[in-house]
CSV table of N, CA and C in Angstrom, one decimal:
chain,number,residue,atom,x,y,z
L,1,MET,N,-14.0,20.9,4.3
L,1,MET,CA,-12.6,20.9,3.5
L,1,MET,C,-12.3,19.3,3.0
L,2,ILE,N,-12.5,18.5,4.3
L,2,ILE,CA,-12.1,17.2,4.0
L,2,ILE,C,-13.3,16.2,4.3
L,3,SER,N,-13.6,15.2,4.0
L,3,SER,CA,-14.8,14.5,4.8
L,3,SER,C,-14.1,13.1,5.3
L,4,VAL,N,-15.3,12.7,6.2
L,4,VAL,CA,-15.1,11.0,6.7
L,4,VAL,C,-14.7,10.0,5.8
L,5,ASP,N,-15.2,10.3,4.7
L,5,ASP,CA,-15.2,9.4,3.5
L,5,ASP,C,-13.8,9.4,3.0
L,6,TYR,N,-13.0,10.5,2.9
L,6,TYR,CA,-11.8,10.7,2.8
L,6,TYR,C,-10.7,10.2,3.6
L,7,VAL,N,-11.4,10.4,4.7
L,7,VAL,CA,-10.2,9.9,5.7
L,7,VAL,C,-10.4,7.8,5.8
L,8,GLN,N,-11.2,7.8,5.5
L,8,GLN,CA,-11.6,6.2,5.6
L,8,GLN,C,-10.8,5.8,4.3
L,9,VAL,N,-11.0,6.2,3.2
L,9,VAL,CA,-10.1,6.1,2.0
L,9,VAL,C,-8.5,6.0,2.1
L,10,MET,N,-8.2,7.1,2.7
L,10,MET,CA,-6.9,7.2,3.0
L,10,MET,C,-6.4,6.4,4.1
L,11,ALA,N,-6.9,5.9,5.0
L,11,ALA,CA,-6.7,4.9,6.0
L,11,ALA,C,-6.3,3.3,5.5
L,12,ARG,N,-7.1,3.1,4.6
L,12,ARG,CA,-7.2,1.9,3.9
L,12,ARG,C,-6.3,1.9,2.7
L,13,TYR,N,-5.8,3.2,2.2
L,13,TYR,CA,-4.7,3.5,1.2
L,13,TYR,C,-3.3,3.3,2.1
L,14,ASN,N,-3.2,3.8,3.2
L,14,ASN,CA,-1.9,3.7,4.0
L,14,ASN,C,-2.0,2.2,4.6
L,15,ALA,N,-3.1,1.8,4.8
L,15,ALA,CA,-2.7,0.1,5.1
L,15,ALA,C,-2.3,-0.9,4.1
L,16,TRP,N,-3.1,-0.5,3.0
L,16,TRP,CA,-2.7,-1.5,1.7
L,16,TRP,C,-1.0,-1.1,1.0
L,17,GLN,N,-0.9,0.2,1.3
L,17,GLN,CA,0.8,0.3,0.9
L,17,GLN,C,1.8,-0.3,2.0
L,18,ASN,N,1.7,0.1,3.1
L,18,ASN,CA,2.2,-0.9,3.8
L,18,ASN,C,2.4,-2.4,4.1
L,19,ASN,N,1.1,-3.1,3.7
L,19,ASN,CA,1.1,-4.6,3.7
L,19,ASN,C,1.9,-4.7,2.5
L,20,GLY,N,2.2,-3.8,1.1
L,20,GLY,CA,2.7,-4.0,0.3
L,20,GLY,C,4.3,-4.0,0.9
L,21,LEU,N,4.9,-3.0,1.6
L,21,LEU,CA,5.8,-2.8,1.9
L,21,LEU,C,6.3,-4.2,2.8
L,22,ILE,N,5.4,-4.6,3.8
L,22,ILE,CA,5.8,-5.7,4.4
L,22,ILE,C,5.9,-7.0,3.5
L,23,ASP,N,5.2,-7.3,2.6
L,23,ASP,CA,4.8,-8.4,1.8
L,23,ASP,C,6.4,-8.2,0.8
L,24,LEU,N,6.9,-7.1,0.3
L,24,LEU,CA,8.2,-7.1,-0.2
L,24,LEU,C,9.3,-7.6,0.7
L,25,LEU,N,9.5,-6.9,1.8
L,25,LEU,CA,10.6,-6.9,2.7
L,25,LEU,C,10.7,-8.5,3.4
L,26,GLN,N,9.6,-9.2,3.1
L,26,GLN,CA,9.7,-10.1,4.1
L,26,GLN,C,11.6,-10.6,3.7
L,27,GLY,N,12.1,-11.7,4.5
L,27,GLY,CA,13.6,-12.2,3.8
L,27,GLY,C,14.5,-10.8,3.5
L,28,VAL,N,14.2,-9.7,3.4
L,28,VAL,CA,15.5,-8.9,3.2
L,28,VAL,C,16.4,-8.7,4.4
L,29,ASP,N,17.6,-8.9,3.8
L,29,ASP,CA,18.2,-8.9,5.3
L,29,ASP,C,18.9,-7.6,5.9
L,30,ALA,N,18.7,-7.9,6.9
L,30,ALA,CA,19.2,-6.4,8.1
L,30,ALA,C,19.8,-5.5,7.7
L,31,GLU,N,21.0,-5.9,7.1
L,31,GLU,CA,22.2,-5.1,6.8
L,31,GLU,C,21.5,-4.0,5.4
L,32,ALA,N,20.6,-4.8,4.5
L,32,ALA,CA,20.0,-3.7,3.4
L,32,ALA,C,19.3,-3.0,4.0
L,33,LEU,N,18.5,-3.3,5.0
L,33,LEU,CA,17.1,-2.3,5.6
L,33,LEU,C,17.7,-1.1,6.5
L,34,THR,N,18.8,-1.5,7.4
L,34,THR,CA,19.8,-0.6,8.0
L,34,THR,C,20.9,0.2,7.4
L,35,LYS,N,21.0,-0.3,5.9
L,35,LYS,CA,22.2,0.7,5.2
L,35,LYS,C,21.9,1.9,5.1
L,36,ASP,N,22.8,2.8,5.6
L,36,ASP,CA,22.3,4.4,5.5
L,36,ASP,C,22.4,4.4,3.7
L,37,ARG,N,21.3,5.3,3.2
L,37,ARG,CA,20.8,5.4,1.8
L,37,ARG,C,21.3,7.1,1.6
L,38,GLY,N,21.3,8.0,2.6
L,38,GLY,CA,21.3,9.1,1.9
L,38,GLY,C,20.3,9.7,2.4
L,39,ALA,N,19.0,9.2,2.6
L,39,ALA,CA,17.5,9.6,3.2
L,39,ALA,C,17.7,10.5,3.9
L,40,PHE,N,16.7,11.2,4.3
L,40,PHE,CA,16.6,12.2,5.8
L,40,PHE,C,17.1,11.4,6.6
L,41,PHE,N,16.1,10.2,6.6
L,41,PHE,CA,16.1,9.7,7.6
L,41,PHE,C,17.1,8.1,7.9
L,42,GLY,N,17.8,8.5,6.9
L,42,GLY,CA,19.0,7.6,6.8
L,42,GLY,C,18.9,6.2,5.4
L,43,SER,N,17.9,5.3,6.4
L,43,SER,CA,18.2,3.8,5.7
L,43,SER,C,16.4,3.7,5.8
L,44,ILE,N,16.1,2.4,4.8
L,44,ILE,CA,14.6,2.0,4.8
L,44,ILE,C,13.9,2.0,5.9
L,45,LEU,N,14.6,1.0,6.8
L,45,LEU,CA,14.0,0.7,8.0
L,45,LEU,C,13.9,1.9,8.9
L,46,GLY,N,15.1,3.2,9.0
L,46,GLY,CA,15.0,4.3,9.9
L,46,GLY,C,13.7,5.4,9.0
L,47,THR,N,13.7,5.2,7.7
L,47,THR,CA,12.2,6.1,7.1
L,47,THR,C,10.7,5.5,7.8
L,48,LEU,N,11.1,4.4,7.6
L,48,LEU,CA,9.8,3.4,7.8
L,48,LEU,C,9.4,3.6,9.6
L,49,ASN,N,10.4,3.6,10.2
L,49,ASN,CA,10.0,3.8,11.7
L,49,ASN,C,10.0,5.2,11.9
L,50,HIS,N,10.2,6.1,11.1
L,50,HIS,CA,9.6,7.8,11.1
L,50,HIS,C,8.4,7.9,10.9
L,51,ILE,N,7.8,7.2,9.8
L,51,ILE,CA,6.4,7.2,9.1
L,51,ILE,C,5.4,6.6,10.5
L,52,LEU,N,5.7,5.6,11.1
L,52,LEU,CA,5.1,4.6,12.2
L,52,LEU,C,5.3,5.9,13.6
L,53,TRP,N,6.1,6.4,13.8
L,53,TRP,CA,6.6,7.2,14.6
L,53,TRP,C,5.3,8.5,14.9
L,54,GLY,N,5.7,9.2,13.4
L,54,GLY,CA,4.7,10.1,13.0
L,54,GLY,C,3.2,9.6,13.0
L,55,ASP,N,3.0,8.8,12.7
L,55,ASP,CA,1.6,8.2,12.7
L,55,ASP,C,1.0,8.1,14.1
L,56,ARG,N,1.9,7.5,15.2
L,56,ARG,CA,1.9,7.5,16.5
L,56,ARG,C,1.6,9.0,17.2
L,57,ILE,N,2.6,10.4,16.9
L,57,ILE,CA,2.5,11.3,17.4
L,57,ILE,C,1.1,12.0,16.9
L,58,TRP,N,0.6,12.0,15.6
L,58,TRP,CA,-0.5,12.4,15.5
L,58,TRP,C,-1.8,11.7,16.1
L,59,MET,N,-1.8,10.2,16.0
L,59,MET,CA,-2.8,9.5,16.5
L,59,MET,C,-2.8,10.1,18.0
L,60,ALA,N,-1.9,10.2,18.8
L,60,ALA,CA,-1.9,10.7,20.0
L,60,ALA,C,-2.7,12.4,20.5
L,61,ARG,N,-2.6,12.6,19.1
L,61,ARG,CA,-3.4,14.2,19.5
L,61,ARG,C,-4.6,13.9,18.8
L,62,PHE,N,-5.4,12.8,18.0
L,62,PHE,CA,-6.3,12.9,17.3
L,62,PHE,C,-7.7,11.8,18.1
L,63,ASP,N,-6.9,11.1,18.5
L,63,ASP,CA,-7.3,9.9,19.4
L,63,ASP,C,-6.7,8.9,20.5
L,64,ASP,N,-6.3,9.8,21.4
L,64,ASP,CA,-5.5,9.5,22.5
L,64,ASP,C,-4.6,8.3,22.9
L,65,TRP,N,-3.9,8.1,21.6
L,65,TRP,CA,-2.9,7.1,21.6
L,65,TRP,C,-1.7,7.4,22.8
L,66,THR,N,-0.8,6.7,22.9
L,66,THR,CA,0.4,6.9,23.8
L,66,THR,C,1.1,7.5,22.8
L,67,LYS,N,1.7,8.9,23.3
L,67,LYS,CA,2.7,9.3,22.5
L,67,LYS,C,4.4,8.7,22.5
L,68,PRO,N,4.9,8.8,21.7
L,68,PRO,CA,6.0,8.3,21.5
L,68,PRO,C,7.1,8.8,22.4
L,69,THR,N,8.1,8.3,23.3
L,69,THR,CA,8.8,8.5,24.1
L,69,THR,C,10.0,9.7,23.5
L,70,LEU,N,10.1,9.0,22.2
L,70,LEU,CA,11.3,9.2,21.3
L,70,LEU,C,10.9,10.6,20.7
L,71,GLY,N,12.3,11.4,20.5
L,71,GLY,CA,11.8,12.8,19.9
L,71,GLY,C,11.8,12.5,18.3
L,72,ILE,N,11.8,13.5,17.6
L,72,ILE,CA,12.2,13.2,16.3
L,72,ILE,C,13.3,12.9,15.6
L,73,ALA,N,14.6,13.2,16.5
L,73,ALA,CA,15.4,12.9,15.7
L,73,ALA,C,16.1,11.5,16.2
L,74,GLU,N,15.4,10.8,16.8
L,74,GLU,CA,15.4,9.6,17.7
L,74,GLU,C,14.5,8.5,16.7
L,75,SER,N,13.4,9.3,15.9
L,75,SER,CA,12.5,8.6,15.1
L,75,SER,C,12.8,7.4,14.6
L,76,PRO,N,14.2,7.3,14.0
L,76,PRO,CA,14.6,6.2,12.8
L,76,PRO,C,15.0,4.9,13.5
L,77,THR,N,15.0,4.9,15.1
L,77,THR,CA,15.4,3.9,16.0
L,77,THR,C,13.8,3.5,16.5
L,78,LEU,N,12.7,3.9,16.4
L,78,LEU,CA,11.4,3.3,17.2
L,78,LEU,C,11.5,1.7,17.2
L,79,CYS,N,11.5,1.0,16.2
L,79,CYS,CA,11.9,-0.6,16.5
L,79,CYS,C,13.1,-1.0,15.6
L,80,PRO,N,13.8,-1.4,16.7
L,80,PRO,CA,15.0,-1.9,16.2
L,80,PRO,C,15.3,-3.1,15.2
L,81,THR,N,14.1,-3.7,14.7
L,81,THR,CA,14.3,-4.8,14.0
L,81,THR,C,12.8,-4.7,12.7
L,82,PHE,N,13.1,-5.4,11.3
L,82,PHE,CA,11.7,-5.3,10.7
L,82,PHE,C,10.8,-6.1,11.0
L,83,ASP,N,11.0,-7.2,11.9
L,83,ASP,CA,9.9,-8.0,12.3
L,83,ASP,C,9.2,-7.2,13.6
L,84,ALA,N,10.0,-6.3,14.6
L,84,ALA,CA,9.4,-5.5,15.2
L,84,ALA,C,8.2,-4.2,14.7
L,85,TRP,N,9.0,-3.8,13.4
L,85,TRP,CA,8.2,-2.7,13.0
L,85,TRP,C,7.0,-3.4,12.1
L,86,SER,N,7.1,-4.5,11.4
L,86,SER,CA,6.1,-4.8,10.8
L,86,SER,C,4.8,-5.1,11.4
L,87,ALA,N,5.3,-5.7,12.6
L,87,ALA,CA,4.3,-6.1,13.5
L,87,ALA,C,3.7,-4.9,14.3
L,88,ASP,N,4.3,-3.8,14.6
L,88,ASP,CA,3.8,-2.6,15.1
L,88,ASP,C,3.1,-1.6,14.1
L,89,ARG,N,3.6,-1.9,12.9
L,89,ARG,CA,2.8,-1.6,11.7
L,89,ARG,C,1.4,-1.8,11.2
L,90,VAL,N,1.4,-3.1,11.4
L,90,VAL,CA,-0.3,-3.7,11.4
L,90,VAL,C,-1.2,-3.4,12.1
L,91,ARG,N,-0.3,-3.4,13.6
L,91,ARG,CA,-1.5,-3.1,14.7
L,91,ARG,C,-1.8,-1.6,14.5
L,92,ALA,N,-1.0,-0.5,14.3
L,92,ALA,CA,-1.3,0.7,14.1
L,92,ALA,C,-2.3,0.8,12.8
L,93,ASP,N,-1.8,0.0,12.0
L,93,ASP,CA,-2.9,0.4,10.7
L,93,ASP,C,-3.9,0.1,10.8
L,94,GLY,N,-4.3,-0.9,11.7
L,94,GLY,CA,-5.5,-1.5,12.4
L,94,GLY,C,-6.4,-0.4,12.8
L,95,ARG,N,-5.4,0.0,13.7
L,95,ARG,CA,-6.3,1.3,14.9
L,95,ARG,C,-6.6,2.6,14.1
L,96,ILE,N,-5.9,2.9,13.0
L,96,ILE,CA,-6.1,3.9,12.2
L,96,ILE,C,-7.1,3.9,11.5
L,97,LYS,N,-7.4,2.4,10.9
L,97,LYS,CA,-8.8,2.4,10.2
L,97,LYS,C,-10.1,2.2,11.2
L,98,VAL,N,-10.0,1.8,12.6
L,98,VAL,CA,-11.3,1.6,13.3
L,98,VAL,C,-11.3,3.4,13.7
L,99,TRP,N,-10.4,3.8,13.9
L,99,TRP,CA,-10.4,5.6,14.1
L,99,TRP,C,-11.3,6.1,13.0
L,100,ALA,N,-10.9,5.8,11.9
L,100,ALA,CA,-11.5,6.6,10.7
L,100,ALA,C,-12.8,5.9,10.7
L,101,ASP,N,-13.1,4.8,11.0
L,101,ASP,CA,-14.6,4.4,10.6
L,101,ASP,C,-15.4,4.8,11.7
L,102,LYS,N,-14.9,5.5,13.1
L,102,LYS,CA,-15.8,5.9,14.0
L,102,LYS,C,-15.8,7.5,13.8
L,103,LEU,N,-15.2,8.1,13.0
L,103,LEU,CA,-14.9,9.6,12.9
L,103,LEU,C,-16.0,10.0,12.6
L,104,SER,N,-16.7,11.2,13.1
L,104,SER,CA,-18.0,12.0,12.7
L,104,SER,C,-17.5,13.2,11.9
L,105,PRO,N,-18.2,13.5,11.2
L,105,PRO,CA,-17.7,15.0,10.5
L,105,PRO,C,-17.5,16.4,11.5
L,106,ALA,N,-18.1,15.9,12.5
L,106,ALA,CA,-17.9,17.0,13.5
L,106,ALA,C,-16.3,17.4,14.3
L,107,ARG,N,-15.9,15.8,14.5
L,107,ARG,CA,-14.7,16.0,14.9
L,107,ARG,C,-13.5,16.5,13.6
L,108,LEU,N,-14.1,16.3,12.4
L,108,LEU,CA,-13.1,17.1,11.6
L,108,LEU,C,-13.2,18.8,11.2
L,109,ARG,N,-14.4,19.3,12.2
L,109,ARG,CA,-14.2,20.8,12.3
L,109,ARG,C,-13.5,21.4,13.4
L,110,GLY,N,-13.2,22.4,13.4
L,110,GLY,CA,-12.3,23.1,14.6
L,110,GLY,C,-11.2,23.2,14.7
L,111,ASP,N,-10.3,23.5,15.5
L,111,ASP,CA,-8.5,23.8,15.3
L,111,ASP,C,-8.6,22.8,16.5
L,112,LEU,N,-7.0,22.3,16.2
L,112,LEU,CA,-6.3,21.3,17.1
L,112,LEU,C,-5.2,21.7,17.6
L,113,THR,N,-4.9,21.9,18.8
L,113,THR,CA,-3.9,22.8,19.6
L,113,THR,C,-2.6,21.6,20.1
L,114,TRP,N,-1.7,21.7,20.2
L,114,TRP,CA,-0.6,20.9,20.4
L,114,TRP,C,0.5,21.3,20.7
L,115,MET,N,1.4,20.9,21.5
L,115,MET,CA,2.9,21.3,21.7
L,115,MET,C,3.7,20.5,20.6
L,116,SER,N,4.4,21.4,19.8
L,116,SER,CA,5.1,20.9,18.5
L,116,SER,C,6.6,20.4,18.9
L,117,GLY,N,6.9,19.7,18.8
L,117,GLY,CA,8.6,18.9,19.2
L,117,GLY,C,9.2,19.9,18.1
L,118,ALA,N,8.8,19.7,16.6
L,118,ALA,CA,9.4,20.2,15.7
L,118,ALA,C,10.0,21.9,16.0
L,119,THR,N,8.8,22.5,16.3
L,119,THR,CA,9.3,23.9,15.8
L,119,THR,C,9.1,24.4,17.6
L,120,GLY,N,9.2,23.5,18.6
L,120,GLY,CA,9.1,24.1,19.7
L,120,GLY,C,8.2,24.7,20.5
L,121,ARG,N,6.9,25.0,20.0
L,121,ARG,CA,6.2,25.5,20.8
L,121,ARG,C,4.6,25.2,20.3
L,122,GLU,N,3.7,25.8,21.3
L,122,GLU,CA,2.3,25.5,21.0
L,122,GLU,C,2.0,25.8,19.6
L,123,MET,N,1.2,24.8,19.1
L,123,MET,CA,0.6,25.6,17.7
L,123,MET,C,-1.0,25.0,17.4
L,124,ALA,N,-1.6,25.3,16.6
L,124,ALA,CA,-3.0,25.7,16.4
L,124,ALA,C,-3.4,25.5,15.3
L,125,LYS,N,-3.9,24.4,14.7
L,125,LYS,CA,-4.2,24.4,12.9
L,125,LYS,C,-6.0,23.8,13.1
L,126,PRO,N,-6.5,23.9,11.7
L,126,PRO,CA,-7.6,23.5,11.4
L,126,PRO,C,-7.2,21.8,11.4
L,127,ILE,N,-7.9,21.1,12.4
L,127,ILE,CA,-8.0,19.6,12.7
L,127,ILE,C,-7.9,19.0,11.4
L,128,ALA,N,-8.5,19.6,10.4
L,128,ALA,CA,-9.0,19.1,8.7
L,128,ALA,C,-7.5,19.0,8.2
L,129,ILE,N,-6.6,20.6,8.3
L,129,ILE,CA,-5.4,20.5,8.1
L,129,ILE,C,-4.7,19.2,8.5
L,130,CYS,N,-4.7,19.1,9.9
L,130,CYS,CA,-3.8,18.5,10.7
L,130,CYS,C,-4.0,16.9,10.1
L,131,VAL,N,-5.2,16.2,9.6
L,131,VAL,CA,-5.9,15.2,9.3
L,131,VAL,C,-4.8,14.8,7.9
L,132,THR,N,-5.3,15.8,7.0
L,132,THR,CA,-4.8,15.7,5.8
L,132,THR,C,-2.9,15.6,5.9
L,133,HIS,N,-2.4,16.6,6.6
L,133,HIS,CA,-1.1,16.4,6.6
L,133,HIS,C,-0.4,15.1,7.3
L,134,PHE,N,-1.5,14.7,8.2
L,134,PHE,CA,-0.9,13.1,8.6
L,134,PHE,C,-1.0,12.1,7.5
L,135,PHE,N,-1.7,12.0,6.6
L,135,PHE,CA,-1.7,11.1,5.5
L,135,PHE,C,-1.1,11.7,4.7
L,136,ASN,N,-0.4,12.8,4.3
L,136,ASN,CA,0.6,13.4,3.3
L,136,ASN,C,1.8,13.0,3.9
L,137,HIS,N,2.0,13.0,5.2
L,137,HIS,CA,3.3,12.9,5.6
L,137,HIS,C,3.7,11.1,5.6
L,138,GLN,N,2.8,10.5,5.5
L,138,GLN,CA,3.0,9.2,5.0
L,138,GLN,C,3.2,8.8,3.6
L,139,THR,N,2.8,9.2,3.1
L,139,THR,CA,2.6,9.4,1.7
L,139,THR,C,4.0,9.7,1.0
L,140,HIS,N,4.3,11.0,1.6
L,140,HIS,CA,5.5,11.2,1.3
L,140,HIS,C,6.8,10.6,1.6
L,141,HIS,N,6.6,10.3,2.8
L,141,HIS,CA,8.0,9.5,3.2
L,141,HIS,C,8.3,8.0,2.6
L,142,ARG,N,7.0,7.5,2.4
L,142,ARG,CA,6.9,6.1,1.8
L,142,ARG,C,7.4,6.4,0.2
L,143,GLY,N,7.3,7.6,-0.3
L,143,GLY,CA,7.8,7.7,-1.6
L,143,GLY,C,9.4,8.0,-1.5
L,144,GLN,N,10.0,8.3,-0.3
L,144,GLN,CA,11.2,8.3,-0.2
L,144,GLN,C,11.7,6.9,-0.2
L,145,VAL,N,11.0,6.0,0.6
L,145,VAL,CA,11.2,4.2,0.6
L,145,VAL,C,11.1,4.1,-0.6
L,146,HIS,N,10.4,4.2,-1.3
L,146,HIS,CA,10.3,3.6,-2.6
L,146,HIS,C,11.2,3.8,-3.6
L,147,ALA,N,11.8,4.9,-3.3
L,147,ALA,CA,13.3,5.7,-4.4
L,147,ALA,C,14.0,4.9,-3.5
L,148,MET,N,14.5,4.7,-2.3
L,148,MET,CA,15.2,3.4,-1.9
L,148,MET,C,15.3,2.3,-2.2
L,149,LEU,N,14.0,1.6,-2.3
L,149,LEU,CA,14.1,0.2,-2.5
L,149,LEU,C,14.3,0.2,-4.1
L,150,THR,N,13.7,0.9,-5.2
L,150,THR,CA,14.0,0.9,-6.2
L,150,THR,C,15.7,1.3,-6.5
L,151,SER,N,16.3,1.4,-5.8
L,151,SER,CA,17.7,1.8,-6.0
L,151,SER,C,18.4,0.6,-5.7
L,152,ALA,N,18.1,-0.1,-4.6
L,152,ALA,CA,18.5,-1.4,-4.1
L,152,ALA,C,17.9,-2.6,-4.9
L,153,GLY,N,17.7,-2.5,-5.7
L,153,GLY,CA,17.2,-3.6,-7.1
L,153,GLY,C,15.7,-4.1,-6.5
L,154,LEU,N,14.9,-3.8,-5.7
L,154,LEU,CA,13.5,-4.3,-5.3
L,154,LEU,C,12.3,-3.3,-6.0
L,155,LYS,N,11.5,-3.8,-6.3
L,155,LYS,CA,10.3,-3.4,-6.9
L,155,LYS,C,8.9,-3.4,-6.3
L,156,PRO,N,8.8,-2.5,-5.6
L,156,PRO,CA,7.6,-2.0,-4.9
L,156,PRO,C,6.2,-1.9,-5.5
L,157,GLN,N,5.3,-2.4,-5.2
L,157,GLN,CA,3.8,-2.1,-5.6
L,157,GLN,C,3.8,-0.6,-6.1
L,158,MET,N,2.7,-0.8,-7.0
L,158,MET,CA,2.6,0.5,-7.4
L,158,MET,C,1.8,1.4,-6.4
L,159,THR,N,2.2,2.8,-6.6
L,159,THR,CA,1.6,3.4,-5.2
L,159,THR,C,0.4,4.5,-5.4
L,160,ASP,N,-0.3,4.4,-7.1
L,160,ASP,CA,-1.3,5.5,-7.4
L,160,ASP,C,-2.7,4.9,-6.8
L,161,LEU,N,-3.0,6.0,-6.1
L,161,LEU,CA,-4.0,5.9,-5.3
L,161,LEU,C,-5.3,5.4,-6.6
L,162,ALA,N,-5.4,6.2,-7.4
L,162,ALA,CA,-6.9,6.2,-8.3
L,162,ALA,C,-6.6,4.5,-9.6
L,163,LEU,N,-5.1,3.8,-9.2
L,163,LEU,CA,-4.9,2.7,-9.9
L,163,LEU,C,-4.8,1.4,-9.0
L,164,ALA,N,-5.4,2.1,-7.1
L,164,ALA,CA,-5.3,0.9,-6.5
L,164,ALA,C,-6.8,-0.1,-7.0
L,165,PRO,N,-6.5,-1.2,-6.5
L,165,PRO,CA,-7.3,-2.3,-6.5
L,165,PRO,C,-8.6,-2.1,-5.7
L,166,ALA,N,-9.9,-2.3,-6.2
L,166,ALA,CA,-11.7,-2.0,-5.5
L,166,ALA,C,-11.0,-2.4,-4.3
L,167,ASP,N,-10.4,-3.5,-4.0
L,167,ASP,CA,-10.7,-4.2,-2.3
L,167,ASP,C,-9.5,-3.7,-1.3
L,168,ALA,N,-8.6,-3.2,-2.1
L,168,ALA,CA,-8.0,-2.3,-1.1
L,168,ALA,C,-8.6,-1.3,-0.3
L,169,LEU,N,-9.5,-0.8,-1.1
L,169,LEU,CA,-10.0,0.5,-0.3
L,169,LEU,C,-11.1,0.4,0.4
L,170,VAL,N,-11.6,-0.7,0.4
L,170,VAL,CA,-12.6,-1.3,1.4
L,170,VAL,C,-12.9,-1.5,2.8
């Protein structure tokens, strides 16, 4: 279904997009970042925190990361400040790229079984579907962040994977 090459490209795309957000949000005041904008996770920072929280949850399943102690409802509070979030985001993106670079085709076959906090029950799905969801989750919520930023008068970088600079995906 998916290949190691796909995972590696998506890990780099994810980092490129997050670095663009970090660059854009440098110097934006905390009030603007934490203002409730009516999104599912409230604010810009709350949604960015939720993405990072989700990455940690999935990477705990894929690569033995430490699982966050917060539940989904508390995920918007994962990092209390932009600086804390951006430092954790850069570290997580680096670790995701290392994981992707070490990934073997065999690791993308078979099922993944986990206890889902969202459903309250044990789940089992093909790992390739779970990895695809992992990247879709990031992209989906970054789209919400993009809309909030645009509404706040900021201009995020383009998000089109097909138009990404070549050096962003290597």
